[in-house]
């Protein structure tokens, strides 16, 4: 009987771990869509589109407002301050939402198949004498030069910038910047598993 109860308890905990991120995502999505739907309704009444299209005008204008906001948010992401702010939010979400990092990585992989990413701002190993140092590839040109940022542990945003020959770097295409940042924060733990 104890074995059966232990099995039931394990299954319930595992089910909660699986369902919690999905439930949180669903609630957040419902709140976001409700927010844009409310403003879509106001614009539909203002433009008298609700008289022509009925209740569907609310959804259409809410979707248009959401798309415009997404477009301008993507444009604003080019600003360094906002990029740092969103990275900070990502770090906090990884702590408080189980499964967030996995779902984010899957979404980024799906988006990367649609939008080809440049091969910069990726984790690399920089050859420094007889040893390799973890770094981020910032920029690379066709003449064989590269700009790399070497973080000073445990801070991912503090370090030094070097201009080196591309032959002195080894790209780690299977490693994410999140993994590199976590490793720098933990003083190098996990770097040996990077590929």
PDB file of C-alpha atoms in Angstrom, residues 20-183:
ATOM      1  CA  UNK A  20       2.223  24.237 -14.225  1.00  0.00           C
ATOM      2  CA  UNK A  21       4.193  25.949 -17.050  1.00  0.00           C
ATOM      3  CA  UNK A  22       1.365  25.221 -19.504  1.00  0.00           C
ATOM      4  CA  UNK A  23      -1.223  26.618 -17.104  1.00  0.00           C
ATOM      5  CA  UNK A  24       0.853  29.752 -16.437  1.00  0.00           C
ATOM      6  CA  UNK A  25       1.382  30.245 -20.186  1.00  0.00           C
ATOM      7  CA  UNK A  26      -2.350  29.858 -20.834  1.00  0.00           C
ATOM      8  CA  UNK A  27      -3.296  32.351 -18.113  1.00  0.00           C
ATOM      9  CA  UNK A  28      -0.708  34.894 -19.316  1.00  0.00           C
ATOM     10  CA  UNK A  29      -1.866  34.480 -22.923  1.00  0.00           C
ATOM     11  CA  UNK A  30      -5.504  34.926 -21.886  1.00  0.00           C
ATOM     12  CA  UNK A  31      -4.668  38.098 -19.926  1.00  0.00           C
ATOM     13  CA  UNK A  32      -2.592  39.548 -22.785  1.00  0.00           C
ATOM     14  CA  UNK A  33      -5.253  38.810 -25.395  1.00  0.00           C
ATOM     15  CA  UNK A  34      -7.960  40.263 -23.118  1.00  0.00           C
ATOM     16  CA  UNK A  35      -5.903  43.437 -22.725  1.00  0.00           C
ATOM     17  CA  UNK A  36      -5.551  43.923 -26.494  1.00  0.00           C
ATOM     18  CA  UNK A  37      -9.156  42.922 -27.099  1.00  0.00           C
ATOM     19  CA  UNK A  38     -10.308  45.680 -24.720  1.00  0.00           C
ATOM     20  CA  UNK A  39      -8.387  48.333 -26.680  1.00  0.00           C
ATOM     21  CA  UNK A  40      -9.521  46.772 -29.967  1.00  0.00           C
ATOM     22  CA  UNK A  41     -13.104  47.253 -28.816  1.00  0.00           C
ATOM     23  CA  UNK A  42     -12.459  50.932 -28.014  1.00  0.00           C
ATOM     24  CA  UNK A  43     -10.872  51.549 -31.426  1.00  0.00           C
ATOM     25  CA  UNK A  44     -13.666  49.641 -33.177  1.00  0.00           C
ATOM     26  CA  UNK A  45     -16.249  51.905 -31.519  1.00  0.00           C
ATOM     27  CA  UNK A  46     -14.179  55.003 -32.241  1.00  0.00           C
ATOM     28  CA  UNK A  47     -13.861  54.143 -35.939  1.00  0.00           C
ATOM     29  CA  UNK A  48     -17.443  52.761 -36.087  1.00  0.00           C
ATOM     30  CA  UNK A  49     -16.108  49.446 -37.384  1.00  0.00           C
ATOM     31  CA  UNK A  50     -18.250  47.556 -34.884  1.00  0.00           C
ATOM     32  CA  UNK A  51     -21.313  48.711 -36.800  1.00  0.00           C
ATOM     33  CA  UNK A  52     -19.929  47.299 -40.067  1.00  0.00           C
ATOM     34  CA  UNK A  53     -18.142  44.121 -38.926  1.00  0.00           C
ATOM     35  CA  UNK A  54     -19.871  43.464 -35.613  1.00  0.00           C
ATOM     36  CA  UNK A  55     -18.016  41.851 -32.720  1.00  0.00           C
ATOM     37  CA  UNK A  56     -15.246  40.508 -34.965  1.00  0.00           C
ATOM     38  CA  UNK A  57     -13.938  44.077 -35.352  1.00  0.00           C
ATOM     39  CA  UNK A  58     -12.805  43.913 -31.708  1.00  0.00           C
ATOM     40  CA  UNK A  59     -10.648  40.844 -32.378  1.00  0.00           C
ATOM     41  CA  UNK A  60      -9.269  42.206 -35.643  1.00  0.00           C
ATOM     42  CA  UNK A  61      -8.246  45.567 -34.183  1.00  0.00           C
ATOM     43  CA  UNK A  62      -6.894  43.894 -31.026  1.00  0.00           C
ATOM     44  CA  UNK A  63      -4.741  41.655 -33.237  1.00  0.00           C
ATOM     45  CA  UNK A  64      -3.559  44.633 -35.296  1.00  0.00           C
ATOM     46  CA  UNK A  65      -2.586  46.539 -32.141  1.00  0.00           C
ATOM     47  CA  UNK A  66      -0.718  43.454 -30.876  1.00  0.00           C
ATOM     48  CA  UNK A  67       1.167  43.071 -34.183  1.00  0.00           C
ATOM     49  CA  UNK A  68       2.118  46.765 -34.243  1.00  0.00           C
ATOM     50  CA  UNK A  69       3.356  46.518 -30.655  1.00  0.00           C
ATOM     51  CA  UNK A  70       5.373  43.377 -31.477  1.00  0.00           C
ATOM     52  CA  UNK A  71       6.946  45.115 -34.481  1.00  0.00           C
ATOM     53  CA  UNK A  72       7.992  48.191 -32.499  1.00  0.00           C
ATOM     54  CA  UNK A  73       9.185  46.043 -29.588  1.00  0.00           C
ATOM     55  CA  UNK A  74      11.449  44.169 -32.001  1.00  0.00           C
ATOM     56  CA  UNK A  75      12.757  47.486 -33.287  1.00  0.00           C
ATOM     57  CA  UNK A  76      13.364  48.753 -29.750  1.00  0.00           C
ATOM     58  CA  UNK A  77      15.296  45.563 -28.853  1.00  0.00           C
ATOM     59  CA  UNK A  78      18.207  46.978 -30.823  1.00  0.00           C
ATOM     60  CA  UNK A  79      18.727  49.446 -27.991  1.00  0.00           C
ATOM     61  CA  UNK A  80      21.214  48.092 -25.462  1.00  0.00           C
ATOM     62  CA  UNK A  81      19.305  49.182 -22.362  1.00  0.00           C
ATOM     63  CA  UNK A  82      16.136  47.347 -23.366  1.00  0.00           C
ATOM     64  CA  UNK A  83      18.125  44.245 -24.298  1.00  0.00           C
ATOM     65  CA  UNK A  84      19.730  44.182 -20.840  1.00  0.00           C
ATOM     66  CA  UNK A  85      16.317  44.723 -19.237  1.00  0.00           C
ATOM     67  CA  UNK A  86      14.765  41.778 -21.115  1.00  0.00           C
ATOM     68  CA  UNK A  87      17.748  39.577 -20.230  1.00  0.00           C
ATOM     69  CA  UNK A  88      17.171  40.483 -16.571  1.00  0.00           C
ATOM     70  CA  UNK A  89      13.480  39.555 -16.909  1.00  0.00           C
ATOM     71  CA  UNK A  90      14.479  36.258 -18.586  1.00  0.00           C
ATOM     72  CA  UNK A  91      16.809  35.461 -15.685  1.00  0.00           C
ATOM     73  CA  UNK A  92      14.001  36.082 -13.183  1.00  0.00           C
ATOM     74  CA  UNK A  93      11.461  34.048 -15.179  1.00  0.00           C
ATOM     75  CA  UNK A  94      13.892  31.104 -15.299  1.00  0.00           C
ATOM     76  CA  UNK A  95      13.972  31.137 -11.507  1.00  0.00           C
ATOM     77  CA  UNK A  96      10.223  31.443 -10.859  1.00  0.00           C
ATOM     78  CA  UNK A  97       8.674  29.521 -13.794  1.00  0.00           C
ATOM     79  CA  UNK A  98       9.701  25.879 -14.073  1.00  0.00           C
ATOM     80  CA  UNK A  99      10.188  24.852 -17.679  1.00  0.00           C
ATOM     81  CA  UNK A 100      10.491  28.461 -18.929  1.00  0.00           C
ATOM     82  CA  UNK A 101      14.038  28.024 -20.269  1.00  0.00           C
ATOM     83  CA  UNK A 102      13.119  24.832 -22.136  1.00  0.00           C
ATOM     84  CA  UNK A 103      10.010  26.405 -23.708  1.00  0.00           C
ATOM     85  CA  UNK A 104      11.938  29.564 -24.610  1.00  0.00           C
ATOM     86  CA  UNK A 105      14.689  27.525 -26.257  1.00  0.00           C
ATOM     87  CA  UNK A 106      12.128  25.548 -28.289  1.00  0.00           C
ATOM     88  CA  UNK A 107      10.440  28.781 -29.405  1.00  0.00           C
ATOM     89  CA  UNK A 108      13.798  30.307 -30.388  1.00  0.00           C
ATOM     90  CA  UNK A 109      14.660  27.185 -32.402  1.00  0.00           C
ATOM     91  CA  UNK A 110      11.334  27.394 -34.248  1.00  0.00           C
ATOM     92  CA  UNK A 111      11.871  31.087 -34.952  1.00  0.00           C
ATOM     93  CA  UNK A 112      15.482  30.551 -36.043  1.00  0.00           C
ATOM     94  CA  UNK A 113      14.303  28.180 -38.774  1.00  0.00           C
ATOM     95  CA  UNK A 114      12.102  30.982 -40.117  1.00  0.00           C
ATOM     96  CA  UNK A 115      14.533  33.870 -39.571  1.00  0.00           C
ATOM     97  CA  UNK A 116      18.171  33.171 -40.338  1.00  0.00           C
ATOM     98  CA  UNK A 117      20.301  34.508 -37.500  1.00  0.00           C
ATOM     99  CA  UNK A 118      23.756  35.949 -38.076  1.00  0.00           C
ATOM    100  CA  UNK A 119      26.574  33.883 -36.624  1.00  0.00           C
ATOM    101  CA  UNK A 120      27.538  36.573 -34.103  1.00  0.00           C
ATOM    102  CA  UNK A 121      26.866  36.986 -30.401  1.00  0.00           C
ATOM    103  CA  UNK A 122      27.393  33.286 -29.814  1.00  0.00           C
ATOM    104  CA  UNK A 123      29.489  31.472 -27.209  1.00  0.00           C
ATOM    105  CA  UNK A 124      33.076  30.758 -28.241  1.00  0.00           C
ATOM    106  CA  UNK A 125      36.306  29.553 -26.711  1.00  0.00           C
ATOM    107  CA  UNK A 126      39.210  31.975 -27.158  1.00  0.00           C
ATOM    108  CA  UNK A 127      42.740  30.548 -27.459  1.00  0.00           C
ATOM    109  CA  UNK A 128      44.874  32.385 -24.920  1.00  0.00           C
ATOM    110  CA  UNK A 129      48.369  30.919 -24.803  1.00  0.00           C
ATOM    111  CA  UNK A 130      48.133  27.267 -23.755  1.00  0.00           C
ATOM    112  CA  UNK A 131      44.527  27.408 -22.580  1.00  0.00           C
ATOM    113  CA  UNK A 132      41.027  28.253 -23.819  1.00  0.00           C
ATOM    114  CA  UNK A 133      38.880  30.978 -22.307  1.00  0.00           C
ATOM    115  CA  UNK A 134      35.052  31.214 -22.565  1.00  0.00           C
ATOM    116  CA  UNK A 135      33.903  34.309 -24.448  1.00  0.00           C
ATOM    117  CA  UNK A 136      31.172  35.729 -26.693  1.00  0.00           C
ATOM    118  CA  UNK A 137      31.693  36.375 -30.389  1.00  0.00           C
ATOM    119  CA  UNK A 138      30.485  39.929 -30.964  1.00  0.00           C
ATOM    120  CA  UNK A 139      31.525  40.553 -34.556  1.00  0.00           C
ATOM    121  CA  UNK A 140      33.395  38.799 -37.339  1.00  0.00           C
ATOM    122  CA  UNK A 141      34.492  40.047 -40.751  1.00  0.00           C
ATOM    123  CA  UNK A 142      35.528  38.410 -44.005  1.00  0.00           C
ATOM    124  CA  UNK A 143      39.221  39.256 -43.534  1.00  0.00           C
ATOM    125  CA  UNK A 144      39.523  36.800 -40.646  1.00  0.00           C
ATOM    126  CA  UNK A 145      39.286  39.204 -37.713  1.00  0.00           C
ATOM    127  CA  UNK A 146      36.850  38.818 -34.844  1.00  0.00           C
ATOM    128  CA  UNK A 147      35.735  40.887 -31.860  1.00  0.00           C
ATOM    129  CA  UNK A 148      35.188  38.847 -28.703  1.00  0.00           C
ATOM    130  CA  UNK A 149      33.992  39.788 -25.227  1.00  0.00           C
ATOM    131  CA  UNK A 150      35.604  37.862 -22.375  1.00  0.00           C
ATOM    132  CA  UNK A 151      33.481  38.135 -19.204  1.00  0.00           C
ATOM    133  CA  UNK A 152      35.061  38.448 -15.781  1.00  0.00           C
ATOM    134  CA  UNK A 153      33.533  35.805 -13.524  1.00  0.00           C
ATOM    135  CA  UNK A 154      31.070  35.911 -11.831  1.00  0.00           C
ATOM    136  CA  UNK A 155      29.732  38.909 -13.834  1.00  0.00           C
ATOM    137  CA  UNK A 156      28.494  38.196 -17.360  1.00  0.00           C
ATOM    138  CA  UNK A 157      28.353  41.915 -18.315  1.00  0.00           C
ATOM    139  CA  UNK A 158      31.825  42.896 -17.103  1.00  0.00           C
ATOM    140  CA  UNK A 159      35.025  41.928 -18.805  1.00  0.00           C
ATOM    141  CA  UNK A 160      37.356  42.786 -21.665  1.00  0.00           C
ATOM    142  CA  UNK A 161      36.981  43.182 -25.419  1.00  0.00           C
ATOM    143  CA  UNK A 162      39.600  41.713 -27.751  1.00  0.00           C
ATOM    144  CA  UNK A 163      40.148  41.864 -31.493  1.00  0.00           C
ATOM    145  CA  UNK A 164      41.682  38.537 -32.543  1.00  0.00           C
ATOM    146  CA  UNK A 165      42.231  36.362 -35.604  1.00  0.00           C
ATOM    147  CA  UNK A 166      39.312  34.023 -36.264  1.00  0.00           C
ATOM    148  CA  UNK A 167      41.682  31.045 -36.085  1.00  0.00           C
ATOM    149  CA  UNK A 168      42.029  31.693 -32.335  1.00  0.00           C
ATOM    150  CA  UNK A 169      38.341  31.100 -31.613  1.00  0.00           C
ATOM    151  CA  UNK A 170      36.313  27.923 -31.490  1.00  0.00           C
ATOM    152  CA  UNK A 171      32.557  28.412 -31.963  1.00  0.00           C
ATOM    153  CA  UNK A 172      30.250  26.480 -29.643  1.00  0.00           C
ATOM    154  CA  UNK A 173      27.149  26.314 -31.831  1.00  0.00           C
ATOM    155  CA  UNK A 174      25.294  23.851 -29.594  1.00  0.00           C
ATOM    156  CA  UNK A 175      25.693  26.061 -26.504  1.00  0.00           C
ATOM    157  CA  UNK A 176      23.329  28.929 -25.704  1.00  0.00           C
ATOM    158  CA  UNK A 177      24.316  32.308 -24.289  1.00  0.00           C
ATOM    159  CA  UNK A 178      22.142  31.501 -21.278  1.00  0.00           C
ATOM    160  CA  UNK A 179      24.278  28.442 -20.545  1.00  0.00           C
ATOM    161  CA  UNK A 180      27.463  30.487 -20.967  1.00  0.00           C
ATOM    162  CA  UNK A 181      26.148  33.229 -18.635  1.00  0.00           C
ATOM    163  CA  UNK A 182      25.116  30.652 -16.018  1.00  0.00           C
ATOM    164  CA  UNK A 183      28.544  29.042 -16.218  1.00  0.00           C
TER     165      UNK A 183
END
